[in-house]
Every structure is written in C-alpha cells, then in structure tokens.
mmCIF file of C-alpha atoms and ligand atoms in Angstrom:
data_model
loop_
_atom_site.group_PDB
_atom_site.id
_atom_site.type_symbol
_atom_site.label_atom_id
_atom_site.label_comp_id
_atom_site.label_asym_id
_atom_site.label_seq_id
_atom_site.Cartn_x
_atom_site.Cartn_y
_atom_site.Cartn_z
ATOM 1 C CA MET A 180 -5.234 0.103 -20.163
ATOM 2 C CA PRO A 181 -4.473 3.587 -18.749
ATOM 3 C CA THR A 182 -2.261 6.092 -20.557
ATOM 4 C CA LEU A 183 1.185 6.893 -19.169
ATOM 5 C CA GLU A 184 -0.003 10.385 -18.180
ATOM 6 C CA ALA A 185 -2.933 8.898 -16.254
ATOM 7 C CA LEU A 186 -0.400 6.792 -14.334
ATOM 8 C CA GLY A 187 1.597 9.905 -13.388
ATOM 9 C CA TRP A 188 4.231 9.915 -16.117
ATOM 10 C CA THR A 189 5.975 13.285 -16.553
ATOM 11 C CA PRO A 190 8.462 14.796 -19.033
ATOM 12 C CA ALA A 191 11.156 14.563 -16.335
ATOM 13 C CA ARG A 192 10.589 10.811 -16.091
ATOM 14 C CA ALA A 193 10.611 10.476 -19.859
ATOM 15 C CA ALA A 194 13.984 12.247 -19.918
ATOM 16 C CA GLN A 195 15.318 9.814 -17.313
ATOM 17 C CA LEU A 196 14.191 6.847 -19.331
ATOM 18 C CA ALA A 197 15.722 8.290 -22.496
ATOM 19 C CA ALA A 198 18.990 8.887 -20.654
ATOM 20 C CA LEU A 199 19.291 5.157 -19.974
ATOM 21 C CA ASP A 200 19.950 4.930 -23.688
ATOM 22 C CA LEU A 201 18.816 1.349 -24.052
ATOM 23 C CA PRO A 202 16.510 0.317 -26.897
ATOM 24 C CA GLY A 203 13.031 -1.075 -26.370
ATOM 25 C CA LEU A 204 12.401 -0.061 -22.757
ATOM 26 C CA THR A 205 8.832 0.229 -21.458
ATOM 27 C CA PRO A 206 7.993 2.301 -18.373
ATOM 28 C CA ALA A 207 5.731 0.745 -15.724
ATOM 29 C CA ARG A 208 4.609 1.704 -12.245
ATOM 30 C CA VAL A 209 4.732 -0.434 -9.109
ATOM 31 C CA ALA A 210 1.143 -0.924 -7.932
ATOM 32 C CA GLY A 211 1.741 -3.531 -5.252
ATOM 33 C CA LEU A 212 4.484 -5.469 -3.513
ATOM 34 C CA HIS A 213 4.287 -8.906 -2.019
ATOM 35 C CA ARG A 214 6.813 -11.189 -0.359
ATOM 36 C CA SER A 215 8.553 -12.120 -3.589
ATOM 37 C CA THR A 216 6.476 -10.584 -6.352
ATOM 38 C CA VAL A 217 5.717 -7.118 -7.635
ATOM 39 C CA GLU A 218 2.562 -5.903 -9.399
ATOM 40 C CA LEU A 219 3.246 -3.600 -12.307
ATOM 41 C CA VAL A 220 0.902 -1.449 -14.396
ATOM 42 C CA SER A 221 1.614 0.219 -17.696
ATOM 43 C CA PRO A 222 -0.224 1.189 -20.868
ATOM 44 C CA ALA A 223 1.204 -1.998 -22.379
ATOM 45 C CA GLY A 224 -0.263 -4.297 -19.751
ATOM 46 C CA ALA A 225 -0.335 -5.328 -16.109
ATOM 47 C CA TRP A 226 1.953 -8.026 -14.742
ATOM 48 C CA THR A 227 2.940 -9.719 -11.527
ATOM 49 C CA ILE A 228 6.557 -10.752 -11.683
ATOM 50 C CA ASP A 229 9.351 -11.930 -9.429
ATOM 51 C CA SER A 230 10.759 -9.028 -7.401
ATOM 52 C CA ARG A 231 13.741 -10.713 -5.796
ATOM 53 C CA GLY A 232 16.823 -8.585 -5.745
ATOM 54 C CA GLU A 233 14.923 -5.368 -6.431
ATOM 55 C CA SER A 234 14.577 -2.638 -3.853
ATOM 56 C CA LEU A 235 11.162 -1.222 -4.714
ATOM 57 C CA ALA A 236 8.330 0.739 -3.145
ATOM 58 C CA VAL A 237 4.722 1.194 -4.203
ATOM 59 C CA GLY A 238 4.589 4.156 -6.589
ATOM 60 C CA ASP A 239 8.035 3.526 -8.066
ATOM 61 C CA TRP A 240 8.596 3.828 -11.805
ATOM 62 C CA VAL A 241 10.681 1.136 -13.454
ATOM 63 C CA ALA A 242 12.090 0.575 -16.913
ATOM 64 C CA LEU A 243 11.074 -2.831 -18.262
ATOM 65 C CA GLN A 244 12.178 -5.144 -20.938
ATOM 66 C CA LEU A 245 9.278 -7.143 -22.352
ATOM 67 C CA GLU A 246 9.296 -10.801 -23.377
ATOM 68 C CA PRO A 247 9.974 -11.856 -20.797
ATOM 69 C CA VAL A 248 8.926 -8.936 -18.553
ATOM 70 C CA THR A 249 11.986 -8.007 -16.490
ATOM 71 C CA ILE A 250 12.910 -4.899 -14.536
ATOM 72 C CA VAL A 251 15.983 -3.272 -16.032
ATOM 73 C CA GLN A 252 16.174 -0.361 -13.633
ATOM 74 C CA ARG A 253 14.182 1.652 -11.136
ATOM 75 C CA LEU A 254 13.855 5.301 -12.139
ATOM 76 C CA GLU A 255 14.913 8.002 -9.717
ATOM 77 C CA ARG A 256 12.249 8.885 -7.161
ATOM 78 C CA ALA A 257 10.817 12.406 -7.327
ATOM 79 C CA THR A 258 9.472 12.191 -3.774
ATOM 80 C CA THR A 259 9.542 9.574 -1.019
ATOM 81 C CA LEU A 260 7.917 8.842 2.282
ATOM 82 C CA VAL A 261 10.655 7.230 4.337
ATOM 83 C CA ARG A 262 10.377 6.070 7.894
ATOM 84 C CA GLN A 263 12.628 4.222 10.223
ATOM 85 C CA ALA A 264 11.747 0.533 9.798
ATOM 86 C CA SER A 265 9.990 -0.766 12.900
ATOM 87 C CA GLY A 266 12.236 -2.690 15.229
ATOM 88 C CA ARG A 267 15.388 -1.955 13.242
ATOM 89 C CA ALA A 268 17.233 1.164 14.224
ATOM 90 C CA THR A 269 19.426 1.338 11.180
ATOM 91 C CA THR A 270 17.058 0.486 8.340
ATOM 92 C CA ALA A 271 14.888 2.862 6.358
ATOM 93 C CA GLN A 272 11.561 1.807 4.919
ATOM 94 C CA VAL A 273 10.114 3.588 1.909
ATOM 95 C CA LEU A 274 6.365 3.671 2.494
ATOM 96 C CA ALA A 275 5.628 5.074 -0.953
ATOM 97 C CA ALA A 276 7.460 6.783 -3.796
ATOM 98 C CA ASN A 277 6.556 9.461 -6.340
ATOM 99 C CA VAL A 278 3.656 10.671 -4.240
ATOM 100 C CA ASP A 279 2.392 14.250 -4.661
ATOM 101 C CA VAL A 280 -0.015 14.553 -1.737
ATOM 102 C CA ALA A 281 -0.392 12.675 1.541
ATOM 103 C CA LEU A 282 -3.835 12.579 3.085
ATOM 104 C CA LEU A 283 -3.156 12.258 6.810
ATOM 105 C CA VAL A 284 -6.404 10.585 7.755
ATOM 106 C CA THR A 285 -7.684 10.752 11.297
ATOM 107 C CA ALA A 286 -11.173 10.285 12.708
ATOM 108 C CA LEU A 287 -13.383 11.888 15.316
ATOM 109 C CA GLY A 288 -13.363 9.954 18.533
ATOM 110 C CA GLY A 289 -9.890 10.118 19.974
ATOM 111 C CA ASP A 290 -7.526 9.326 17.109
ATOM 112 C CA LEU A 291 -6.403 12.903 16.507
ATOM 113 C CA ALA A 292 -3.229 13.531 18.508
ATOM 114 C CA PRO A 293 -1.103 16.640 17.825
ATOM 115 C CA ARG A 294 2.203 14.937 18.584
ATOM 116 C CA ARG A 295 1.525 12.059 16.198
ATOM 117 C CA LEU A 296 0.333 14.444 13.509
ATOM 118 C CA GLU A 297 3.615 16.359 13.754
ATOM 119 C CA ARG A 298 5.531 13.145 13.039
ATOM 120 C CA PHE A 299 3.487 12.498 9.912
ATOM 121 C CA LEU A 300 4.031 16.075 8.767
ATOM 122 C CA ALA A 301 7.792 15.756 9.245
ATOM 123 C CA LEU A 302 7.701 12.546 7.194
ATOM 124 C CA CYS A 303 5.934 14.417 4.357
ATOM 125 C CA TYR A 304 8.150 17.493 4.385
ATOM 126 C CA ALA A 305 11.321 15.403 4.510
ATOM 127 C CA GLY A 306 10.302 13.625 1.325
ATOM 128 C CA GLY A 307 8.832 16.557 -0.619
ATOM 129 C CA VAL A 308 5.217 15.437 -0.251
ATOM 130 C CA GLN A 309 2.411 17.951 0.324
ATOM 131 C CA PRO A 310 0.354 17.068 3.427
ATOM 132 C CA VAL A 311 -3.416 17.451 3.837
ATOM 133 C CA VAL A 312 -5.126 16.582 7.122
ATOM 134 C CA VAL A 313 -8.416 14.700 6.742
ATOM 135 C CA ILE A 314 -10.766 14.432 9.701
ATOM 136 C CA ASN A 315 -13.077 11.537 8.832
ATOM 137 C CA LYS A 316 -16.199 10.152 10.543
ATOM 138 C CA ILE A 317 -17.628 13.634 11.189
ATOM 139 C CA ASP A 318 -21.080 11.994 11.329
ATOM 140 C CA LEU A 319 -20.127 10.501 14.717
ATOM 141 C CA ASP A 320 -20.125 13.739 16.667
ATOM 142 C CA PRO A 321 -20.682 16.928 14.676
ATOM 143 C CA ALA A 322 -20.513 18.930 17.920
ATOM 144 C CA GLU A 323 -16.928 17.758 18.434
ATOM 145 C CA LEU A 324 -15.826 18.870 14.974
ATOM 146 C CA GLY A 325 -14.804 22.485 15.706
ATOM 147 C CA ARG A 326 -12.514 21.385 18.523
ATOM 148 C CA SER A 327 -10.846 18.741 16.349
ATOM 149 C CA ILE A 328 -10.260 21.178 13.494
ATOM 150 C CA GLY A 329 -8.710 23.584 16.014
ATOM 151 C CA ILE A 330 -6.320 20.891 17.283
ATOM 152 C CA ALA A 331 -5.317 19.935 13.733
ATOM 153 C CA GLU A 332 -4.761 23.522 12.636
ATOM 154 C CA ALA A 333 -2.646 24.292 15.698
ATOM 155 C CA SER A 334 -0.301 21.362 15.126
ATOM 156 C CA ALA A 335 -0.249 21.647 11.338
ATOM 157 C CA PRO A 336 0.174 25.375 10.622
ATOM 158 C CA GLY A 337 -0.510 26.240 6.998
ATOM 159 C CA VAL A 338 -1.718 22.743 6.136
ATOM 160 C CA PRO A 339 -5.216 22.298 4.657
ATOM 161 C CA VAL A 340 -7.546 20.586 7.142
ATOM 162 C CA ILE A 341 -10.562 18.985 5.503
ATOM 163 C CA THR A 342 -13.419 16.892 6.839
ATOM 164 C CA SER A 343 -15.215 13.847 5.493
ATOM 165 C CA THR A 344 -17.661 11.083 6.203
ATOM 166 C CA THR A 345 -18.574 7.987 4.268
ATOM 167 C CA ARG A 346 -22.019 7.996 5.881
ATOM 168 C CA TRP A 347 -23.511 10.991 4.091
ATOM 169 C CA ALA A 348 -23.987 11.537 0.376
ATOM 170 C CA GLY A 349 -21.207 13.860 -0.787
ATOM 171 C CA GLY A 350 -19.326 13.301 2.475
ATOM 172 C CA ARG A 351 -16.069 12.859 0.530
ATOM 173 C CA ASP A 352 -16.455 15.987 -1.612
ATOM 174 C CA GLU A 353 -13.789 17.992 0.239
ATOM 175 C CA LEU A 354 -11.235 15.430 -0.965
ATOM 176 C CA LEU A 355 -11.941 16.113 -4.630
ATOM 177 C CA PRO A 356 -9.970 19.389 -5.011
ATOM 178 C CA HIS A 357 -6.865 17.521 -3.830
ATOM 179 C CA LEU A 358 -7.194 14.854 -6.522
ATOM 180 C CA ALA A 359 -6.264 15.420 -10.149
ATOM 181 C CA PRO A 360 -5.486 13.405 -13.264
ATOM 182 C CA GLY A 361 -1.973 11.962 -13.056
ATOM 183 C CA ARG A 362 -1.543 13.093 -9.443
ATOM 184 C CA THR A 363 -0.647 10.459 -6.850
ATOM 185 C CA VAL A 364 -2.161 10.716 -3.401
ATOM 186 C CA VAL A 365 -1.408 8.411 -0.478
ATOM 187 C CA MET A 366 -3.612 7.854 2.559
ATOM 188 C CA LEU A 367 -1.800 7.420 5.875
ATOM 189 C CA GLY A 368 -3.281 6.999 9.335
ATOM 190 C CA SER A 369 -4.289 4.687 12.138
ATOM 191 C CA SER A 370 -6.114 1.467 11.447
ATOM 192 C CA GLY A 371 -9.885 1.893 11.413
ATOM 193 C CA VAL A 372 -10.066 5.624 10.634
ATOM 194 C CA GLY A 373 -11.740 4.821 7.308
ATOM 195 C CA LYS A 374 -9.007 5.045 4.660
ATOM 196 C CA SER A 375 -10.276 2.124 2.588
ATOM 197 C CA SER A 376 -13.869 3.269 3.094
ATOM 198 C CA LEU A 377 -12.973 6.664 1.592
ATOM 199 C CA LEU A 378 -11.292 4.952 -1.354
ATOM 200 C CA ASN A 379 -14.395 2.808 -1.928
ATOM 201 C CA GLU A 380 -16.579 5.956 -1.750
ATOM 202 C CA LEU A 381 -14.429 7.606 -4.414
ATOM 203 C CA GLN A 382 -14.536 4.528 -6.632
ATOM 204 C CA GLY A 383 -18.269 4.022 -6.143
ATOM 205 C CA ARG A 384 -17.662 0.334 -5.410
ATOM 206 C CA GLU A 385 -15.688 -1.830 -3.037
ATOM 207 C CA VAL A 386 -12.110 -2.088 -4.246
ATOM 208 C CA GLU A 387 -10.598 -2.601 -0.787
ATOM 209 C CA PRO A 388 -12.286 -4.523 2.026
ATOM 210 C CA THR A 389 -13.177 -2.599 5.186
ATOM 211 C CA ARG A 390 -14.017 -3.877 8.612
ATOM 212 C CA GLU A 391 -15.933 -2.801 11.680
ATOM 213 C CA VAL A 392 -13.707 -1.355 14.394
ATOM 214 C CA ARG A 393 -13.636 -3.122 17.742
ATOM 215 C CA GLU A 394 -16.432 -1.881 19.971
ATOM 216 C CA ARG A 395 -14.448 -1.497 23.139
ATOM 217 C CA ASP A 396 -11.511 0.693 22.179
ATOM 218 C CA GLY A 397 -12.570 1.960 18.785
ATOM 219 C CA LEU A 398 -9.324 0.712 17.282
ATOM 220 C CA GLY A 399 -9.163 -0.996 13.939
ATOM 221 C CA GLN A 400 -7.869 -4.468 13.265
ATOM 222 C CA HIS A 401 -5.556 -3.818 10.339
ATOM 223 C CA THR A 402 -8.008 -4.710 7.630
ATOM 224 C CA THR A 403 -5.784 -3.498 4.820
ATOM 225 C CA THR A 404 -2.608 -5.562 4.902
ATOM 226 C CA ALA A 405 -0.608 -4.202 1.973
ATOM 227 C CA ARG A 406 -0.002 -0.868 0.311
ATOM 228 C CA HIS A 407 -1.664 -0.676 -3.070
ATOM 229 C CA LEU A 408 -1.855 1.886 -5.866
ATOM 230 C CA HIS A 409 -5.320 2.368 -7.378
ATOM 231 C CA LEU A 410 -6.224 4.258 -10.502
ATOM 232 C CA LEU A 411 -9.250 6.347 -9.509
ATOM 233 C CA ALA A 412 -12.437 6.316 -11.531
ATOM 234 C CA GLU A 413 -13.489 9.374 -13.567
ATOM 235 C CA ASP A 414 -9.873 10.332 -14.266
ATOM 236 C CA ARG A 415 -9.348 11.559 -10.712
ATOM 237 C CA GLY A 416 -5.746 10.405 -10.530
ATOM 238 C CA LEU A 417 -4.132 7.755 -8.375
ATOM 239 C CA ILE A 418 -4.422 6.845 -4.734
ATOM 240 C CA ILE A 419 -2.352 4.547 -2.542
ATOM 241 C CA ASP A 420 -4.247 2.838 0.265
ATOM 242 C CA THR A 421 -2.039 1.696 3.128
ATOM 243 C CA PRO A 422 -2.387 -0.538 6.184
ATOM 244 C CA GLY A 423 -2.959 1.477 9.346
ATOM 245 C CA ILE A 424 0.115 2.922 11.010
ATOM 246 C CA ARG A 425 -0.300 4.654 14.329
ATOM 247 C CA GLU A 426 3.197 5.978 14.772
ATOM 248 C CA VAL A 427 6.085 6.822 12.538
ATOM 249 C CA ALA A 428 9.665 6.840 13.682
ATOM 250 C CA LEU A 429 11.476 9.541 11.736
ATOM 251 C CA TRP A 430 14.379 8.640 9.489
ATOM 252 C CA SER A 431 15.774 12.146 9.009
ATOM 253 C CA ASP A 432 15.490 15.593 10.544
ATOM 254 C CA GLN A 433 14.918 17.185 7.161
ATOM 255 C CA GLY A 434 11.209 17.774 7.684
ATOM 256 C CA LEU A 435 11.429 19.287 11.157
ATOM 257 C CA ASP A 436 12.059 22.903 10.136
ATOM 258 C CA ALA A 437 8.930 22.967 7.978
ATOM 259 C CA THR A 438 6.846 21.057 10.524
ATOM 260 C CA PHE A 439 7.699 23.573 13.231
ATOM 261 C CA ALA A 440 7.754 26.600 10.940
ATOM 262 C CA GLU A 441 6.911 29.079 13.706
ATOM 263 C CA ILE A 442 9.863 27.837 15.801
ATOM 264 C CA THR A 443 12.137 27.895 12.753
ATOM 265 C CA ALA A 444 11.131 31.512 12.126
ATOM 266 C CA LEU A 445 11.883 32.512 15.728
ATOM 267 C CA ASN A 446 15.255 30.763 15.583
ATOM 268 C CA GLU A 447 16.427 33.621 13.361
ATOM 269 C CA ARG A 448 16.236 35.875 16.391
ATOM 270 C CA CYS A 449 17.969 33.535 18.877
ATOM 271 C CA ALA A 450 21.462 34.673 19.890
ATOM 272 C CA PHE A 451 22.877 31.343 18.687
ATOM 273 C CA ARG A 452 22.142 29.832 15.297
ATOM 274 C CA ASP A 453 22.236 26.290 16.676
ATOM 275 C CA CYS A 454 20.190 27.266 19.737
ATOM 276 C CA ARG A 455 18.496 24.282 21.378
ATOM 277 C CA HIS A 456 15.915 26.645 22.905
ATOM 278 C CA LEU A 457 16.659 25.255 26.351
ATOM 279 C CA ASP A 458 18.618 27.589 28.604
ATOM 280 C CA GLU A 459 20.729 29.539 26.121
ATOM 281 C CA PRO A 460 20.857 33.285 26.714
ATOM 282 C CA GLY A 461 18.973 35.403 24.199
ATOM 283 C CA CYS A 462 16.667 32.575 23.114
ATOM 284 C CA ALA A 463 13.706 34.003 21.166
ATOM 285 C CA VAL A 464 11.805 30.720 21.425
ATOM 286 C CA VAL A 465 11.921 30.551 25.216
ATOM 287 C CA ALA A 466 10.993 34.241 25.289
ATOM 288 C CA ALA A 467 7.954 33.580 23.075
ATOM 289 C CA VAL A 468 6.819 30.731 25.344
ATOM 290 C CA GLU A 469 7.186 32.996 28.365
ATOM 291 C CA ALA A 470 5.260 35.761 26.595
ATOM 292 C CA GLY A 471 2.483 33.277 25.869
ATOM 293 C CA THR A 472 2.708 33.629 22.084
ATOM 294 C CA LEU A 473 4.117 30.137 21.497
ATOM 295 C CA ASP A 474 2.776 26.825 22.772
ATOM 296 C CA ALA A 475 5.311 25.205 25.118
ATOM 297 C CA ALA A 476 4.097 21.766 23.995
ATOM 298 C CA ARG A 477 5.210 22.543 20.436
ATOM 299 C CA VAL A 478 8.703 23.423 21.599
ATOM 300 C CA GLU A 479 8.848 20.301 23.742
ATOM 301 C CA SER A 480 7.758 18.228 20.748
ATOM 302 C CA TRP A 481 10.344 19.871 18.486
ATOM 303 C CA ARG A 482 13.033 19.035 21.045
ATOM 304 C CA THR A 483 11.898 15.436 21.424
ATOM 305 C CA LEU A 484 11.870 14.792 17.677
ATOM 306 C CA GLN A 485 15.188 16.544 17.162
ATOM 307 C CA ALA A 486 16.819 14.462 19.911
ATOM 308 C CA GLU A 487 15.266 11.278 18.582
ATOM 309 C CA VAL A 488 16.567 11.802 15.066
ATOM 310 C CA VAL A 489 20.039 12.819 16.252
ATOM 311 C CA ALA A 490 20.252 9.684 18.410
ATOM 312 C CA ARG A 491 19.183 7.501 15.485
ATOM 313 C CA GLN A 492 21.596 9.131 13.081
ATOM 314 C CA ALA A 493 24.369 8.410 15.566
ATOM 315 C CA MET A 494 23.338 4.754 15.666
ATOM 316 C CA ARG A 495 23.622 4.568 11.887
ATOM 317 C CA ASP A 496 27.081 6.085 11.820
ATOM 318 C CA PRO A 497 29.484 3.281 12.860
ATOM 319 C CA ARG A 498 32.037 5.661 14.368
ATOM 320 C CA ALA A 499 29.406 7.503 16.378
ATOM 321 C CA ARG A 500 28.013 4.153 17.471
ATOM 322 C CA LYS A 501 31.418 3.076 18.705
ATOM 323 C CA ARG A 502 31.825 6.332 20.624
ATOM 324 C CA ALA A 503 28.365 5.956 22.137
ATOM 325 C CA GLY A 504 29.174 2.340 22.996
ATOM 326 C CA ARG A 505 32.369 3.340 24.792
ATOM 327 C CA ARG A 506 30.545 6.108 26.665
ATOM 328 C CA MET A 507 27.850 3.650 27.662
ATOM 329 C CA ALA A 508 30.413 1.047 28.846
ATOM 330 C CA LYS A 509 32.177 3.726 30.908
ATOM 331 C CA MET A 510 28.880 4.810 32.473
ATOM 332 C CA ILE A 511 27.959 1.250 33.386
ATOM 333 C CA LYS A 512 31.381 0.752 34.957
ATOM 334 C CA GLU A 513 31.084 3.976 36.931
ATOM 335 C CA VAL A 514 27.657 3.047 38.238
ATOM 336 C CA ALA A 515 28.953 -0.391 39.281
ATOM 337 C CA GLU A 516 31.940 1.177 41.078
ATOM 338 C CA GLU A 517 29.714 3.696 42.799
ATOM 339 C CA ARG A 518 27.518 0.838 44.058
ATOM 340 C CA ARG A 519 30.525 -1.089 45.321
ATOM 341 C CA ARG A 520 31.790 1.988 47.153
ATOM 342 C CA ARG A 521 28.468 2.395 48.855
ATOM 343 C CA GLY A 522 28.537 -1.277 49.767
ATOM 344 C CA ARG A 523 25.411 -2.215 47.820
HETATM 345 N N1 GTP B 985 -19.323 6.364 11.420
HETATM 346 C C1 GTP B 985 -18.451 6.247 10.430
HETATM 347 N N2 GTP B 985 -17.821 5.087 10.230
HETATM 348 C C2 GTP B 985 -16.942 5.006 9.216
HETATM 349 C C3 GTP B 985 -16.671 6.089 8.360
HETATM 350 N N3 GTP B 985 -15.748 5.709 7.459
HETATM 351 C C4 GTP B 985 -15.453 4.426 7.735
HETATM 352 N N4 GTP B 985 -16.170 3.996 8.795
HETATM 353 C C5 GTP B 985 -16.133 2.660 9.392
HETATM 354 O O1 GTP B 985 -14.899 2.466 10.060
HETATM 355 C C6 GTP B 985 -14.510 1.091 9.997
HETATM 356 C C7 GTP B 985 -13.079 0.988 9.513
HETATM 357 O O2 GTP B 985 -13.004 1.466 8.194
HETATM 358 P P1 GTP B 985 -11.849 1.050 7.195
HETATM 359 O O3 GTP B 985 -12.120 1.774 5.936
HETATM 360 O O4 GTP B 985 -11.696 -0.417 7.135
HETATM 361 O O5 GTP B 985 -10.582 1.678 7.942
HETATM 362 P P2 GTP B 985 -9.073 1.708 7.448
HETATM 363 O O6 GTP B 985 -8.540 3.033 7.829
HETATM 364 O O7 GTP B 985 -8.975 1.319 6.033
HETATM 365 O O8 GTP B 985 -8.390 0.590 8.387
HETATM 366 P P3 GTP B 985 -7.090 -0.303 8.078
HETATM 367 O O9 GTP B 985 -7.240 -0.902 6.738
HETATM 368 O O10 GTP B 985 -7.063 -1.318 9.172
HETATM 369 O O11 GTP B 985 -5.915 0.638 8.177
HETATM 370 C C8 GTP B 985 -15.522 0.399 9.092
HETATM 371 O O12 GTP B 985 -16.474 -0.248 9.900
HETATM 372 C C9 GTP B 985 -16.176 1.543 8.343
HETATM 373 O O13 GTP B 985 -17.490 1.274 7.947
HETATM 374 C C10 GTP B 985 -17.378 7.322 8.596
HETATM 375 O O14 GTP B 985 -17.209 8.339 7.907
HETATM 376 N N5 GTP B 985 -18.251 7.331 9.636
HETATM 377 MG MG1 MG B 986 -7.966 -0.157 5.075
HETATM 378 ZN ZN1 ZN B 987 16.573 29.587 20.969
#
C-alpha cells in the first residue's frame, strides 16, 4: 500500500483532519466514482463502498471511519476543476479535485484549436491548477510541429508547451519534469488524442484500454469512460486519466484574467476600469488591435467567454433569471405586436 505522502497528503490536509477533532479517523483519497459506489485508496487499504449521499470528485480527500468503512467527511479541496455540467445551465460539475497540474493534451492532425485551448486554460486558472499544453502524436507529421507549437504558444502565453509521442522510445520524456512524488496531474483533452496511451507509456504496461481512432474523421470513440486516479510507477506521483471532453462550458469568470493576461495588462491603461473593449473612448485594447500588436481574435474570444459566463451567472441567480424572463416576455410581445401591425 502507498504512503500518505505518495498519495498527495500534505501538512495542511493533516491539520484539517486534526481539526475535525474526532478519534480514530483515517484519511483516504477518491480514486474512482461510479453510479453508486466510490473507490478509495489509503495506506490502510483500498475499498469500494456505497457513495450515496456524498458529493465527491476524483482526487478528493475524505476522513473515514473503519469497520465498517464509512465516509465521515470530505476534506476541503485545495484546487478544483469545475465546469458547467453539460445540458444543465445551473449545475456545476467538479471534474477533479486537489490537482496540481493539468496536462491539456492535444494531438497533431487538427485537434489543436486556440479557442478551445483558452477555455481549458480558464478552467485551470479558475481552480488554481497549473496548466501544461501537451502536443501528442508528433510522429504523425513532424513537419507540422513548429506551426502547432506556435498556435499553442500564442493562445497560452506563459504556459509550457511540450510535445510527445507514444510511438518512439522516450517519446514521453518531456512529461517527466512535470511529474513528481505526491503531485497530482490530470490529463484533459478530446477523445482519441492519446491520453490513456501516454499513461500506459508512463506505467510501462496497459493500465487503461486504448482504441484506434475512426479512420474517416480522426475522432476518438470515448474509450475511457470514467475518470480514474492512478499511482504512477517509480514514485512519479499521481495521474488522473479522464474520458475525452472536446469542449468545456465555463462555470466562473475567475480564470479569464489570467487566460488573457495580455488583455488584462492593457486594461490598466483603458480610460474605464470596467471597459468592455468595444467602442469605449480611450480603450487601450482596441488601440493595440489597431496598432497590430494584439490579435483581434484574442479580444473577440475574451469577449465571447466573458459574455457567456455573465449570462450563465444570471441564469443561476433567481432574481436575475426573473428579470431576464420578464425582459424576454416583453420582447416576444413586442415582436408579436410589430408583426400584427405590419399585417403579417
Ligand atoms: N500515431 C500515434 N498514435 C497514437 C499516439 N498516442 C496514441 N495514439 C493512438 O491514438 C488512439 C487513441 O488513443 P487513446 O490513448 O485511446 O486516446 P484517449 O485520449 O485516451 O481517448 P479517450 O479515452 O476516448 O478520451 C489509439 O489508437 C492510440 O494507439 C501517438 O503518439 N502517435
Ligand atoms: Mg482514454
Ligand atoms: Zn478597453
């Protein structure tokens, strides 16, 4: 069984557990979640127990009572990756908790899209997770590599961009400096980019199944179906493999300033603090675009994400929702009246 430190235990977590002031508690980490069960690992053992009634995410730390094994309490999360749950405007989904680094895995051959990458970065920054961009499958088209690195660096300023392949010996070596004993790393990215393959390379054996991508469109088929925490071989730390996600809908705007750091920096020089960088006088951002020193697509993206998050936050706030509802009803009525007037 692994030590607590190998599982990512820290003095801060120990202090939290002690503060619960209950005798005989054992810390354990959530390694996997299923419909009604949770997989736990700890130096004292590994268990799969009923999870009903618990709001947990992979990577969570919990305080257990043994005999029988029951969760007493989830410990506070140091970091989180939270997205807007798909299909439900007002629900957050914690993709992983207590993660130190997120490997944003993409692959040569069309997966790398600046606008999608920005969303993943915002997700990381909002939750206090350090992002690293991984361009995998570099064996496919080495000539294409420079261009892809350029795209990644432009949309992820200041973020390490590393390359990998599971087809060459040592093709995963650039990942190693980002792994460390007790550190938790999560892999996020589209289905079929090779997340599980990279994990298997690191482990030196197949711990997660992988599957050929479809010939026609190069897209994966969601081979990995659940998030799972793995303890890496050779004391390299921990890694969470996840099912492919192409898009993330943002839950909060907290990561946007860091994601668009160059726009945030320029904002200081806009005449208005809450400048939307649209048509306000004295806008340093618009001026930079006009001077050719700032990519207009970045500003457009910043605006889109900002608007998206604001709209979602309004949906979550019942009063704002009511206001929006009334506005919408009024608009519909006005359109109907306008039509009637025009005899249509
Ligand atoms: N050419 C090439 N193929 C790779 C590389 N890495 C993985 N693959 C292949 O890509 C396909 C998909 O790999 P997976 O590891 O299953 O991808 P995944 O990201 O885990 O996909 P999901 O679990 O669906 O999210 C498999 O056929 C792998 O053999 C690589 O570096 N080069
Ligand atoms: Mg997989
Ligand atoms: Zn401005």
